[in-house]
């Protein structure tokens, strides 16, 4: 068992583990956003439409914060961006806990979106900085596991806390964020140490002109669109089949359990294999899982399909993050992460909009379209893989040259 744990950890640095611990604490303590809509309707007298608008400000703030976080990660450094993000998040959560009017709540909700999302590019850029290329697959695999473990914990704790006190829910969330901020201030040094990187030219325009990276980001968006069906369109399909919310809850629980129990074993399966082929297989499995729903009319079918698409997402997570890290030049890692991270809020908007229309007008055939989309994305990964690997080699050479200057 100890040998397996050593292999899983992969000799990762102490700084990585402090960052990993911060991610886990943040996710376990991330109660507020999960219950924000319910808080507004049950405690602040908002209607469904008003609650939707207020919560929508969090999403808008998230888009702004992701881009700002990417720029600041490169200009200020990883540590300063992370500290600003966490301590501003604490202030926003306390302000939300004490606010009563919908106007101030909307303002602080938007601020919360900005502050929380700033941390994403900085966390990933710092992990890339402190992790050698050969160990990044394990590092990102553990990161994905921590995020899902934390989400499972947050979902369980949030329900209990909401019954006790919404004020307590916001304040405990703030306390967890404060703990992470203090941990980073105490134990995480600045990882962007190269003066060449700090003063290198380039900006978001450079990222947006990088065709190889944009193709990869586009394929990641397709992957996110497919997987986001699980929490947007699948519950609608299950309702149409006469299944209860509890049945959908069992589907969600199965997926979470598989990730928590199985994600740590994924590196053994994929290490040493070409990443574009692993991603192609993952997209095929994803598409197969959702394609099975074309024949689903009982909870057992949905559970089987969920098991299949969860395996696909587990296989995809490490190489997806690793490729993203490898394509980013040292001087622009934060900006590259910011553009990459935008795929997820984009998918959160597009998946329900397109998926809802597909389910309404195509019925069960909608899931065959989703399955075909996975197959197409898999084929595109195989085509895009070789030029992507050549770019990765060039970026590695550039990073090594900067390290020599340092």
mmCIF file of C-alpha atoms in Angstrom:
data_model
loop_
_atom_site.group_PDB
_atom_site.id
_atom_site.type_symbol
_atom_site.label_atom_id
_atom_site.label_comp_id
_atom_site.label_asym_id
_atom_site.label_seq_id
_atom_site.Cartn_x
_atom_site.Cartn_y
_atom_site.Cartn_z
ATOM 1 C CA UNK A 1 0.000 0.000 0.000
ATOM 2 C CA UNK A 2 2.820 2.392 0.887
ATOM 3 C CA UNK A 3 4.560 1.646 -2.407
ATOM 4 C CA UNK A 4 1.316 2.348 -4.289
ATOM 5 C CA UNK A 5 0.927 5.660 -2.459
ATOM 6 C CA UNK A 6 4.514 6.617 -3.291
ATOM 7 C CA UNK A 7 3.920 5.810 -6.966
ATOM 8 C CA UNK A 8 0.677 7.812 -6.957
ATOM 9 C CA UNK A 9 2.294 10.831 -5.324
ATOM 10 C CA UNK A 10 5.114 10.540 -7.858
ATOM 11 C CA UNK A 11 7.686 12.484 -5.809
ATOM 12 C CA UNK A 12 5.803 15.768 -6.177
ATOM 13 C CA UNK A 13 7.182 18.834 -4.410
ATOM 14 C CA UNK A 14 6.056 20.197 -1.058
ATOM 15 C CA UNK A 15 4.822 23.375 -2.772
ATOM 16 C CA UNK A 16 2.593 21.260 -5.010
ATOM 17 C CA UNK A 17 1.071 19.551 -1.981
ATOM 18 C CA UNK A 18 0.351 22.874 -0.291
ATOM 19 C CA UNK A 19 -1.376 24.053 -3.480
ATOM 20 C CA UNK A 20 -3.257 20.751 -3.683
ATOM 21 C CA UNK A 21 -4.355 21.079 -0.060
ATOM 22 C CA UNK A 22 -5.588 24.601 -0.748
ATOM 23 C CA UNK A 23 -7.629 23.391 -3.708
ATOM 24 C CA UNK A 24 -9.191 20.645 -1.598
ATOM 25 C CA UNK A 25 -10.033 22.986 1.302
ATOM 26 C CA UNK A 26 -11.544 25.502 -1.124
ATOM 27 C CA UNK A 27 -13.699 22.868 -2.777
ATOM 28 C CA UNK A 28 -14.889 21.228 0.443
ATOM 29 C CA UNK A 29 -15.742 24.651 1.828
ATOM 30 C CA UNK A 30 -17.359 25.911 -1.370
ATOM 31 C CA UNK A 31 -20.920 25.896 -0.031
ATOM 32 C CA UNK A 32 -22.224 29.336 -0.909
ATOM 33 C CA UNK A 33 -22.590 29.071 -4.669
ATOM 34 C CA UNK A 34 -24.255 25.648 -4.438
ATOM 35 C CA UNK A 35 -27.167 27.045 -2.421
ATOM 36 C CA UNK A 36 -27.225 30.645 -3.614
ATOM 37 C CA UNK A 37 -30.465 30.355 -5.621
ATOM 38 C CA UNK A 38 -32.269 28.605 -2.773
ATOM 39 C CA UNK A 39 -30.972 31.201 -0.294
ATOM 40 C CA UNK A 40 -32.329 34.052 -2.420
ATOM 41 C CA UNK A 41 -35.788 32.539 -2.836
ATOM 42 C CA UNK A 42 -36.254 31.161 0.676
ATOM 43 C CA UNK A 43 -34.515 33.842 2.755
ATOM 44 C CA UNK A 44 -34.543 37.041 0.711
ATOM 45 C CA UNK A 45 -37.941 36.852 -0.970
ATOM 46 C CA UNK A 46 -36.649 36.763 -4.530
ATOM 47 C CA UNK A 47 -38.726 35.211 -7.276
ATOM 48 C CA UNK A 48 -37.251 32.587 -9.553
ATOM 49 C CA UNK A 49 -36.508 35.138 -12.283
ATOM 50 C CA UNK A 50 -34.886 37.568 -9.841
ATOM 51 C CA UNK A 51 -32.813 34.794 -8.301
ATOM 52 C CA UNK A 52 -31.662 33.724 -11.743
ATOM 53 C CA UNK A 53 -30.547 37.247 -12.598
ATOM 54 C CA UNK A 54 -28.668 37.666 -9.335
ATOM 55 C CA UNK A 55 -26.915 34.320 -9.654
ATOM 56 C CA UNK A 56 -26.155 35.246 -13.264
ATOM 57 C CA UNK A 57 -24.005 38.116 -12.001
ATOM 58 C CA UNK A 58 -21.726 35.489 -10.449
ATOM 59 C CA UNK A 59 -21.212 33.958 -13.896
ATOM 60 C CA UNK A 60 -20.459 37.339 -15.463
ATOM 61 C CA UNK A 61 -17.994 38.058 -12.697
ATOM 62 C CA UNK A 62 -16.442 34.669 -13.312
ATOM 63 C CA UNK A 63 -15.725 35.462 -16.955
ATOM 64 C CA UNK A 64 -14.099 38.772 -16.014
ATOM 65 C CA UNK A 65 -12.166 37.238 -13.148
ATOM 66 C CA UNK A 66 -10.807 34.379 -15.259
ATOM 67 C CA UNK A 67 -9.312 36.771 -17.819
ATOM 68 C CA UNK A 68 -8.081 39.167 -15.127
ATOM 69 C CA UNK A 69 -6.580 36.275 -13.177
ATOM 70 C CA UNK A 70 -4.674 35.106 -16.231
ATOM 71 C CA UNK A 71 -3.170 38.535 -16.904
ATOM 72 C CA UNK A 72 -2.314 39.165 -13.233
ATOM 73 C CA UNK A 73 -0.800 35.689 -12.877
ATOM 74 C CA UNK A 74 1.770 36.641 -15.525
ATOM 75 C CA UNK A 75 2.291 40.245 -14.389
ATOM 76 C CA UNK A 76 2.067 40.046 -10.589
ATOM 77 C CA UNK A 77 3.078 36.440 -10.168
ATOM 78 C CA UNK A 78 1.186 33.370 -8.983
ATOM 79 C CA UNK A 79 1.410 33.969 -5.229
ATOM 80 C CA UNK A 80 0.200 37.577 -5.232
ATOM 81 C CA UNK A 81 -2.717 36.706 -7.514
ATOM 82 C CA UNK A 82 -3.726 33.769 -5.304
ATOM 83 C CA UNK A 83 -3.574 35.869 -2.142
ATOM 84 C CA UNK A 84 -5.593 38.691 -3.707
ATOM 85 C CA UNK A 85 -8.171 36.192 -4.941
ATOM 86 C CA UNK A 86 -8.598 34.430 -1.606
ATOM 87 C CA UNK A 87 -8.718 37.441 0.684
ATOM 88 C CA UNK A 88 -11.092 39.299 -1.655
ATOM 89 C CA UNK A 89 -13.279 36.187 -1.735
ATOM 90 C CA UNK A 90 -13.391 36.194 2.080
ATOM 91 C CA UNK A 91 -14.553 39.820 2.069
ATOM 92 C CA UNK A 92 -17.196 39.130 -0.600
ATOM 93 C CA UNK A 93 -18.590 36.127 1.295
ATOM 94 C CA UNK A 94 -18.836 38.045 4.576
ATOM 95 C CA UNK A 95 -20.527 40.934 2.746
ATOM 96 C CA UNK A 96 -23.010 38.498 1.161
ATOM 97 C CA UNK A 97 -23.769 36.971 4.557
ATOM 98 C CA UNK A 98 -24.583 40.392 6.023
ATOM 99 C CA UNK A 99 -26.479 41.872 3.044
ATOM 100 C CA UNK A 100 -30.268 41.855 2.885
ATOM 101 C CA UNK A 101 -31.235 43.807 -0.248
ATOM 102 C CA UNK A 102 -31.137 42.137 -3.656
ATOM 103 C CA UNK A 103 -29.165 45.028 -5.150
ATOM 104 C CA UNK A 104 -26.191 44.775 -2.785
ATOM 105 C CA UNK A 105 -26.380 40.971 -2.950
ATOM 106 C CA UNK A 106 -26.081 41.132 -6.757
ATOM 107 C CA UNK A 107 -23.047 43.427 -6.491
ATOM 108 C CA UNK A 108 -21.285 41.198 -3.972
ATOM 109 C CA UNK A 109 -22.264 38.098 -5.958
ATOM 110 C CA UNK A 110 -20.525 39.545 -9.023
ATOM 111 C CA UNK A 111 -17.490 40.429 -6.881
ATOM 112 C CA UNK A 112 -17.454 36.865 -5.566
ATOM 113 C CA UNK A 113 -17.446 35.553 -9.141
ATOM 114 C CA UNK A 114 -14.509 37.792 -10.043
ATOM 115 C CA UNK A 115 -12.507 36.956 -6.923
ATOM 116 C CA UNK A 116 -13.040 33.184 -6.926
ATOM 117 C CA UNK A 117 -12.315 32.706 -10.612
ATOM 118 C CA UNK A 118 -9.064 34.704 -10.474
ATOM 119 C CA UNK A 119 -7.457 31.826 -8.602
ATOM 120 C CA UNK A 120 -7.937 29.205 -11.332
ATOM 121 C CA UNK A 121 -5.226 30.312 -13.792
ATOM 122 C CA UNK A 122 -2.825 31.084 -10.926
ATOM 123 C CA UNK A 123 -3.266 27.680 -9.286
ATOM 124 C CA UNK A 124 -2.628 25.806 -12.528
ATOM 125 C CA UNK A 125 0.291 28.033 -13.574
ATOM 126 C CA UNK A 126 1.921 27.508 -10.167
ATOM 127 C CA UNK A 127 1.460 23.733 -10.425
ATOM 128 C CA UNK A 128 3.123 23.791 -13.858
ATOM 129 C CA UNK A 129 5.990 25.909 -12.484
ATOM 130 C CA UNK A 130 6.860 23.500 -9.656
ATOM 131 C CA UNK A 131 6.196 20.186 -11.429
ATOM 132 C CA UNK A 132 8.633 18.673 -13.950
ATOM 133 C CA UNK A 133 7.075 17.760 -17.297
ATOM 134 C CA UNK A 134 7.353 14.018 -16.626
ATOM 135 C CA UNK A 135 5.293 14.274 -13.428
ATOM 136 C CA UNK A 136 2.532 16.615 -14.569
ATOM 137 C CA UNK A 137 0.168 13.834 -15.582
ATOM 138 C CA UNK A 138 0.132 12.573 -11.984
ATOM 139 C CA UNK A 139 -0.077 16.099 -10.602
ATOM 140 C CA UNK A 140 -3.137 16.972 -12.673
ATOM 141 C CA UNK A 141 -4.717 13.591 -12.045
ATOM 142 C CA UNK A 142 -4.461 14.227 -8.289
ATOM 143 C CA UNK A 143 -5.801 17.743 -8.799
ATOM 144 C CA UNK A 144 -8.866 16.418 -10.635
ATOM 145 C CA UNK A 145 -9.382 13.846 -7.867
ATOM 146 C CA UNK A 146 -9.142 16.519 -5.171
ATOM 147 C CA UNK A 147 -11.681 18.749 -6.945
ATOM 148 C CA UNK A 148 -14.202 15.919 -7.194
ATOM 149 C CA UNK A 149 -13.575 14.720 -3.650
ATOM 150 C CA UNK A 150 -14.051 18.280 -2.429
ATOM 151 C CA UNK A 151 -17.233 18.737 -4.449
ATOM 152 C CA UNK A 152 -18.678 15.553 -2.970
ATOM 153 C CA UNK A 153 -17.831 16.754 0.515
ATOM 154 C CA UNK A 154 -19.237 20.208 -0.130
ATOM 155 C CA UNK A 155 -22.514 18.797 -1.455
ATOM 156 C CA UNK A 156 -23.003 16.709 1.680
ATOM 157 C CA UNK A 157 -22.026 19.427 4.147
ATOM 158 C CA UNK A 158 -23.926 22.217 2.400
ATOM 159 C CA UNK A 159 -27.275 20.465 2.827
ATOM 160 C CA UNK A 160 -26.680 20.059 6.561
ATOM 161 C CA UNK A 161 -25.476 23.636 7.026
ATOM 162 C CA UNK A 162 -28.357 25.137 5.036
ATOM 163 C CA UNK A 163 -30.814 23.481 7.437
ATOM 164 C CA UNK A 164 -28.919 24.990 10.355
ATOM 165 C CA UNK A 165 -28.160 28.523 9.117
ATOM 166 C CA UNK A 166 -27.561 30.210 5.778
ATOM 167 C CA UNK A 167 -25.515 32.842 7.607
ATOM 168 C CA UNK A 168 -23.323 30.052 8.977
ATOM 169 C CA UNK A 169 -23.038 28.564 5.492
ATOM 170 C CA UNK A 170 -21.559 31.776 4.068
ATOM 171 C CA UNK A 171 -19.291 32.392 7.063
ATOM 172 C CA UNK A 172 -17.886 28.842 7.118
ATOM 173 C CA UNK A 173 -17.222 29.134 3.385
ATOM 174 C CA UNK A 174 -15.354 32.370 4.133
ATOM 175 C CA UNK A 175 -13.415 30.670 6.940
ATOM 176 C CA UNK A 176 -12.308 27.821 4.646
ATOM 177 C CA UNK A 177 -11.163 30.341 2.038
ATOM 178 C CA UNK A 178 -9.286 32.271 4.726
ATOM 179 C CA UNK A 179 -7.519 29.069 5.830
ATOM 180 C CA UNK A 180 -6.389 28.471 2.248
ATOM 181 C CA UNK A 181 -5.194 32.077 1.924
ATOM 182 C CA UNK A 182 -3.170 31.795 5.131
ATOM 183 C CA UNK A 183 -1.734 28.445 3.990
ATOM 184 C CA UNK A 184 -0.587 30.003 0.697
ATOM 185 C CA UNK A 185 0.853 33.067 2.466
ATOM 186 C CA UNK A 186 2.729 30.810 4.892
ATOM 187 C CA UNK A 187 3.928 27.941 2.722
ATOM 188 C CA UNK A 188 3.723 28.779 -1.006
ATOM 189 C CA UNK A 189 6.567 30.883 -2.427
ATOM 190 C CA UNK A 190 6.379 32.794 -5.676
ATOM 191 C CA UNK A 191 6.923 30.204 -8.398
ATOM 192 C CA UNK A 192 7.415 32.663 -11.299
ATOM 193 C CA UNK A 193 11.046 33.470 -10.634
ATOM 194 C CA UNK A 194 12.467 34.188 -14.065
ATOM 195 C CA UNK A 195 13.039 37.892 -14.861
ATOM 196 C CA UNK A 196 12.952 36.957 -18.549
ATOM 197 C CA UNK A 197 9.464 35.545 -18.142
ATOM 198 C CA UNK A 198 8.237 38.484 -16.061
ATOM 199 C CA UNK A 199 9.252 41.048 -18.686
ATOM 200 C CA UNK A 200 8.526 39.070 -21.848
ATOM 201 C CA UNK A 201 6.255 40.643 -24.412
ATOM 202 C CA UNK A 202 2.893 39.298 -25.413
ATOM 203 C CA UNK A 203 -0.673 39.336 -24.246
ATOM 204 C CA UNK A 204 -4.081 37.820 -24.827
ATOM 205 C CA UNK A 205 -3.715 38.639 -28.521
ATOM 206 C CA UNK A 206 -0.776 36.260 -28.704
ATOM 207 C CA UNK A 207 -2.912 33.492 -27.230
ATOM 208 C CA UNK A 208 -5.792 34.202 -29.592
ATOM 209 C CA UNK A 209 -3.478 33.958 -32.611
ATOM 210 C CA UNK A 210 -2.117 30.562 -31.560
ATOM 211 C CA UNK A 211 -4.031 28.253 -33.892
ATOM 212 C CA UNK A 212 -2.740 24.999 -32.436
ATOM 213 C CA UNK A 213 -3.766 26.053 -28.936
ATOM 214 C CA UNK A 214 -7.153 27.323 -30.140
ATOM 215 C CA UNK A 215 -7.861 24.018 -31.905
ATOM 216 C CA UNK A 216 -7.054 22.196 -28.674
ATOM 217 C CA UNK A 217 -9.235 24.611 -26.687
ATOM 218 C CA UNK A 218 -12.056 24.127 -29.189
ATOM 219 C CA UNK A 219 -11.864 20.353 -28.785
ATOM 220 C CA UNK A 220 -11.902 20.828 -25.011
ATOM 221 C CA UNK A 221 -15.051 22.923 -25.429
ATOM 222 C CA UNK A 222 -16.647 20.053 -27.375
ATOM 223 C CA UNK A 223 -15.646 17.656 -24.611
ATOM 224 C CA UNK A 224 -17.141 20.002 -21.999
ATOM 225 C CA UNK A 225 -20.343 20.361 -24.044
ATOM 226 C CA UNK A 226 -20.707 16.581 -24.101
ATOM 227 C CA UNK A 227 -20.000 16.052 -20.420
ATOM 228 C CA UNK A 228 -22.131 19.001 -19.252
ATOM 229 C CA UNK A 229 -25.150 17.130 -20.631
ATOM 230 C CA UNK A 230 -24.912 15.053 -17.448
ATOM 231 C CA UNK A 231 -26.027 17.875 -15.164
ATOM 232 C CA UNK A 232 -28.190 19.871 -17.565
ATOM 233 C CA UNK A 233 -30.064 17.613 -20.013
ATOM 234 C CA UNK A 234 -29.880 14.183 -18.372
ATOM 235 C CA UNK A 235 -32.197 15.233 -15.498
ATOM 236 C CA UNK A 236 -34.716 16.479 -18.079
ATOM 237 C CA UNK A 237 -34.557 13.179 -19.962
ATOM 238 C CA UNK A 238 -35.003 11.206 -16.751
ATOM 239 C CA UNK A 239 -38.000 13.320 -15.799
ATOM 240 C CA UNK A 240 -39.510 12.718 -19.240
ATOM 241 C CA UNK A 241 -39.069 8.980 -18.630
ATOM 242 C CA UNK A 242 -41.039 9.285 -15.400
ATOM 243 C CA UNK A 243 -38.042 8.825 -13.108
ATOM 244 C CA UNK A 244 -37.805 10.638 -9.789
ATOM 245 C CA UNK A 245 -35.232 13.232 -8.641
ATOM 246 C CA UNK A 246 -33.870 10.539 -6.336
ATOM 247 C CA UNK A 247 -33.063 8.435 -9.403
ATOM 248 C CA UNK A 248 -31.056 11.319 -10.848
ATOM 249 C CA UNK A 249 -29.346 11.688 -7.481
ATOM 250 C CA UNK A 250 -28.204 8.073 -7.723
ATOM 251 C CA UNK A 251 -26.712 8.764 -11.164
ATOM 252 C CA UNK A 252 -24.771 11.756 -9.804
ATOM 253 C CA UNK A 253 -23.639 9.774 -6.759
ATOM 254 C CA UNK A 254 -22.394 6.913 -8.924
ATOM 255 C CA UNK A 255 -20.286 9.233 -11.050
ATOM 256 C CA UNK A 256 -18.773 10.911 -8.016
ATOM 257 C CA UNK A 257 -18.036 7.601 -6.324
ATOM 258 C CA UNK A 258 -16.316 6.201 -9.416
ATOM 259 C CA UNK A 259 -14.063 9.259 -9.666
ATOM 260 C CA UNK A 260 -13.174 9.279 -5.976
ATOM 261 C CA UNK A 261 -12.430 5.534 -5.937
ATOM 262 C CA UNK A 262 -10.886 5.120 -9.376
ATOM 263 C CA UNK A 263 -9.153 8.328 -10.442
ATOM 264 C CA UNK A 264 -5.933 7.547 -8.564
ATOM 265 C CA UNK A 265 -5.460 4.419 -10.702
ATOM 266 C CA UNK A 266 -5.750 6.250 -14.047
ATOM 267 C CA UNK A 267 -2.033 7.159 -14.391
ATOM 268 C CA UNK A 268 -1.131 3.459 -14.392
ATOM 269 C CA UNK A 269 -3.378 3.033 -17.428
ATOM 270 C CA UNK A 270 -2.279 6.029 -19.485
ATOM 271 C CA UNK A 271 1.334 6.864 -18.578
ATOM 272 C CA UNK A 272 3.635 6.493 -21.552
ATOM 273 C CA UNK A 273 0.814 6.442 -24.089
ATOM 274 C CA UNK A 274 0.417 9.209 -26.696
ATOM 275 C CA UNK A 275 -1.828 11.832 -25.136
ATOM 276 C CA UNK A 276 -3.805 12.528 -28.309
ATOM 277 C CA UNK A 277 -4.728 8.836 -28.526
ATOM 278 C CA UNK A 278 -5.798 8.766 -24.875
ATOM 279 C CA UNK A 279 -7.986 11.810 -25.486
ATOM 280 C CA UNK A 280 -9.436 10.258 -28.623
ATOM 281 C CA UNK A 281 -10.345 7.119 -26.656
ATOM 282 C CA UNK A 282 -11.802 9.245 -23.843
ATOM 283 C CA UNK A 283 -14.036 11.175 -26.261
ATOM 284 C CA UNK A 284 -15.207 7.929 -27.863
ATOM 285 C CA UNK A 285 -16.104 6.506 -24.448
ATOM 286 C CA UNK A 286 -17.828 9.754 -23.468
ATOM 287 C CA UNK A 287 -19.861 9.691 -26.661
ATOM 288 C CA UNK A 288 -20.724 6.029 -26.179
ATOM 289 C CA UNK A 289 -21.978 6.696 -22.658
ATOM 290 C CA UNK A 290 -24.322 9.449 -23.726
ATOM 291 C CA UNK A 291 -25.292 7.583 -26.893
ATOM 292 C CA UNK A 292 -26.605 4.749 -24.705
ATOM 293 C CA UNK A 293 -29.251 7.132 -23.400
ATOM 294 C CA UNK A 294 -31.039 6.859 -26.740
ATOM 295 C CA UNK A 295 -32.222 3.471 -25.477
ATOM 296 C CA UNK A 296 -32.627 4.329 -21.790
ATOM 297 C CA UNK A 297 -36.051 4.153 -20.157
ATOM 298 C CA UNK A 298 -35.116 2.739 -16.761
ATOM 299 C CA UNK A 299 -32.752 3.884 -14.028
ATOM 300 C CA UNK A 300 -30.471 0.883 -14.630
ATOM 301 C CA UNK A 301 -29.777 2.122 -18.173
ATOM 302 C CA UNK A 302 -28.936 5.581 -16.864
ATOM 303 C CA UNK A 303 -26.584 4.131 -14.263
ATOM 304 C CA UNK A 304 -24.813 2.053 -16.910
ATOM 305 C CA UNK A 305 -24.482 5.080 -19.184
ATOM 306 C CA UNK A 306 -23.200 7.219 -16.292
ATOM 307 C CA UNK A 307 -20.536 4.627 -15.500
ATOM 308 C CA UNK A 308 -19.358 4.699 -19.127
ATOM 309 C CA UNK A 309 -19.215 8.486 -19.552
ATOM 310 C CA UNK A 310 -17.528 8.870 -16.144
ATOM 311 C CA UNK A 311 -14.745 6.522 -17.253
ATOM 312 C CA UNK A 312 -14.323 8.739 -20.321
ATOM 313 C CA UNK A 313 -14.014 11.885 -18.212
ATOM 314 C CA UNK A 314 -11.538 10.168 -15.874
ATOM 315 C CA UNK A 315 -9.299 9.184 -18.789
ATOM 316 C CA UNK A 316 -9.482 12.652 -20.329
ATOM 317 C CA UNK A 317 -8.667 14.761 -17.272
ATOM 318 C CA UNK A 318 -4.877 14.229 -16.884
ATOM 319 C CA UNK A 319 -3.805 14.467 -20.570
ATOM 320 C CA UNK A 320 -6.176 17.384 -21.168
ATOM 321 C CA UNK A 321 -4.607 19.407 -18.356
ATOM 322 C CA UNK A 322 -1.108 18.259 -19.261
ATOM 323 C CA UNK A 323 -1.410 19.309 -22.911
ATOM 324 C CA UNK A 324 -2.821 22.646 -21.826
ATOM 325 C CA UNK A 325 0.212 23.165 -19.590
ATOM 326 C CA UNK A 326 2.678 22.097 -22.281
ATOM 327 C CA UNK A 327 1.332 24.432 -24.974
ATOM 328 C CA UNK A 328 1.682 27.539 -22.790
ATOM 329 C CA UNK A 329 4.963 29.485 -23.082
ATOM 330 C CA UNK A 330 6.516 30.302 -19.706
ATOM 331 C CA UNK A 331 5.902 34.039 -20.009
ATOM 332 C CA UNK A 332 2.197 33.627 -20.870
ATOM 333 C CA UNK A 333 1.127 30.668 -18.759
ATOM 334 C CA UNK A 334 -1.493 32.653 -16.881
ATOM 335 C CA UNK A 335 -3.084 34.052 -20.023
ATOM 336 C CA UNK A 336 -3.153 30.643 -21.702
ATOM 337 C CA UNK A 337 -4.827 29.173 -18.622
ATOM 338 C CA UNK A 338 -7.390 31.973 -18.622
ATOM 339 C CA UNK A 339 -8.446 31.351 -22.232
ATOM 340 C CA UNK A 340 -8.542 27.603 -21.612
ATOM 341 C CA UNK A 341 -10.678 28.046 -18.475
ATOM 342 C CA UNK A 342 -13.262 30.052 -20.453
ATOM 343 C CA UNK A 343 -14.358 26.843 -22.171
ATOM 344 C CA UNK A 344 -16.143 25.692 -19.023
ATOM 345 C CA UNK A 345 -18.490 28.659 -18.454
ATOM 346 C CA UNK A 346 -19.066 28.663 -22.221
ATOM 347 C CA UNK A 347 -20.109 25.017 -22.042
ATOM 348 C CA UNK A 348 -22.321 25.766 -19.039
ATOM 349 C CA UNK A 349 -24.229 28.234 -21.222
ATOM 350 C CA UNK A 350 -24.228 26.358 -24.537
ATOM 351 C CA UNK A 351 -24.931 22.827 -23.269
ATOM 352 C CA UNK A 352 -28.376 23.542 -21.778
ATOM 353 C CA UNK A 353 -29.322 25.874 -24.634
ATOM 354 C CA UNK A 354 -28.387 23.484 -27.445
ATOM 355 C CA UNK A 355 -29.138 20.300 -25.506
ATOM 356 C CA UNK A 356 -32.588 21.468 -24.479
ATOM 357 C CA UNK A 357 -33.488 22.233 -28.086
ATOM 358 C CA UNK A 358 -32.042 18.905 -29.218
ATOM 359 C CA UNK A 359 -34.028 16.929 -26.666
ATOM 360 C CA UNK A 360 -37.246 18.771 -27.520
ATOM 361 C CA UNK A 361 -37.018 18.468 -31.291
ATOM 362 C CA UNK A 362 -35.040 15.239 -31.746
ATOM 363 C CA UNK A 363 -36.197 13.250 -28.724
ATOM 364 C CA UNK A 364 -34.010 10.213 -28.022
ATOM 365 C CA UNK A 365 -32.099 10.845 -31.245
ATOM 366 C CA UNK A 366 -30.493 13.792 -29.445
ATOM 367 C CA UNK A 367 -28.254 11.316 -27.624
ATOM 368 C CA UNK A 368 -27.147 9.744 -30.896
ATOM 369 C CA UNK A 369 -26.067 13.217 -32.051
ATOM 370 C CA UNK A 370 -24.092 13.656 -28.812
ATOM 371 C CA UNK A 371 -22.461 10.271 -29.356
ATOM 372 C CA UNK A 372 -21.537 11.190 -32.929
ATOM 373 C CA UNK A 373 -20.073 14.462 -31.676
ATOM 374 C CA UNK A 374 -17.791 12.472 -29.383
ATOM 375 C CA UNK A 375 -16.636 10.308 -32.307
ATOM 376 C CA UNK A 376 -15.927 13.385 -34.459
ATOM 377 C CA UNK A 377 -13.956 15.033 -31.651
ATOM 378 C CA UNK A 378 -11.973 11.809 -31.185
ATOM 379 C CA UNK A 379 -11.013 11.783 -34.866
ATOM 380 C CA UNK A 380 -9.999 15.455 -34.711
ATOM 381 C CA UNK A 381 -7.727 14.751 -31.730
ATOM 382 C CA UNK A 382 -5.943 12.101 -33.786
ATOM 383 C CA UNK A 383 -5.434 14.588 -36.620
ATOM 384 C CA UNK A 384 -4.392 17.466 -34.371
ATOM 385 C CA UNK A 385 -2.063 15.381 -32.194
ATOM 386 C CA UNK A 386 1.185 15.314 -34.258
ATOM 387 C CA UNK A 387 1.434 19.094 -34.910
ATOM 388 C CA UNK A 388 0.502 19.668 -31.280
ATOM 389 C CA UNK A 389 3.405 17.471 -30.140
ATOM 390 C CA UNK A 390 5.795 19.436 -32.358
ATOM 391 C CA UNK A 391 4.611 22.647 -30.719
ATOM 392 C CA UNK A 392 5.059 21.094 -27.277
ATOM 393 C CA UNK A 393 8.678 20.232 -28.157
ATOM 394 C CA UNK A 394 9.286 23.836 -29.244
ATOM 395 C CA UNK A 395 7.807 25.227 -26.023
ATOM 396 C CA UNK A 396 9.948 22.863 -23.942
ATOM 397 C CA UNK A 397 13.057 24.063 -25.795
ATOM 398 C CA UNK A 398 12.081 27.689 -25.160
ATOM 399 C CA UNK A 399 11.422 27.037 -21.458
ATOM 400 C CA UNK A 400 14.789 25.288 -21.099
ATOM 401 C CA UNK A 401 16.491 28.296 -22.702
ATOM 402 C CA UNK A 402 14.808 30.662 -20.223
ATOM 403 C CA UNK A 403 15.892 28.404 -17.358
ATOM 404 C CA UNK A 404 19.510 28.648 -18.614
ATOM 405 C CA UNK A 405 19.291 32.461 -18.617
ATOM 406 C CA UNK A 406 17.916 32.330 -15.073
#
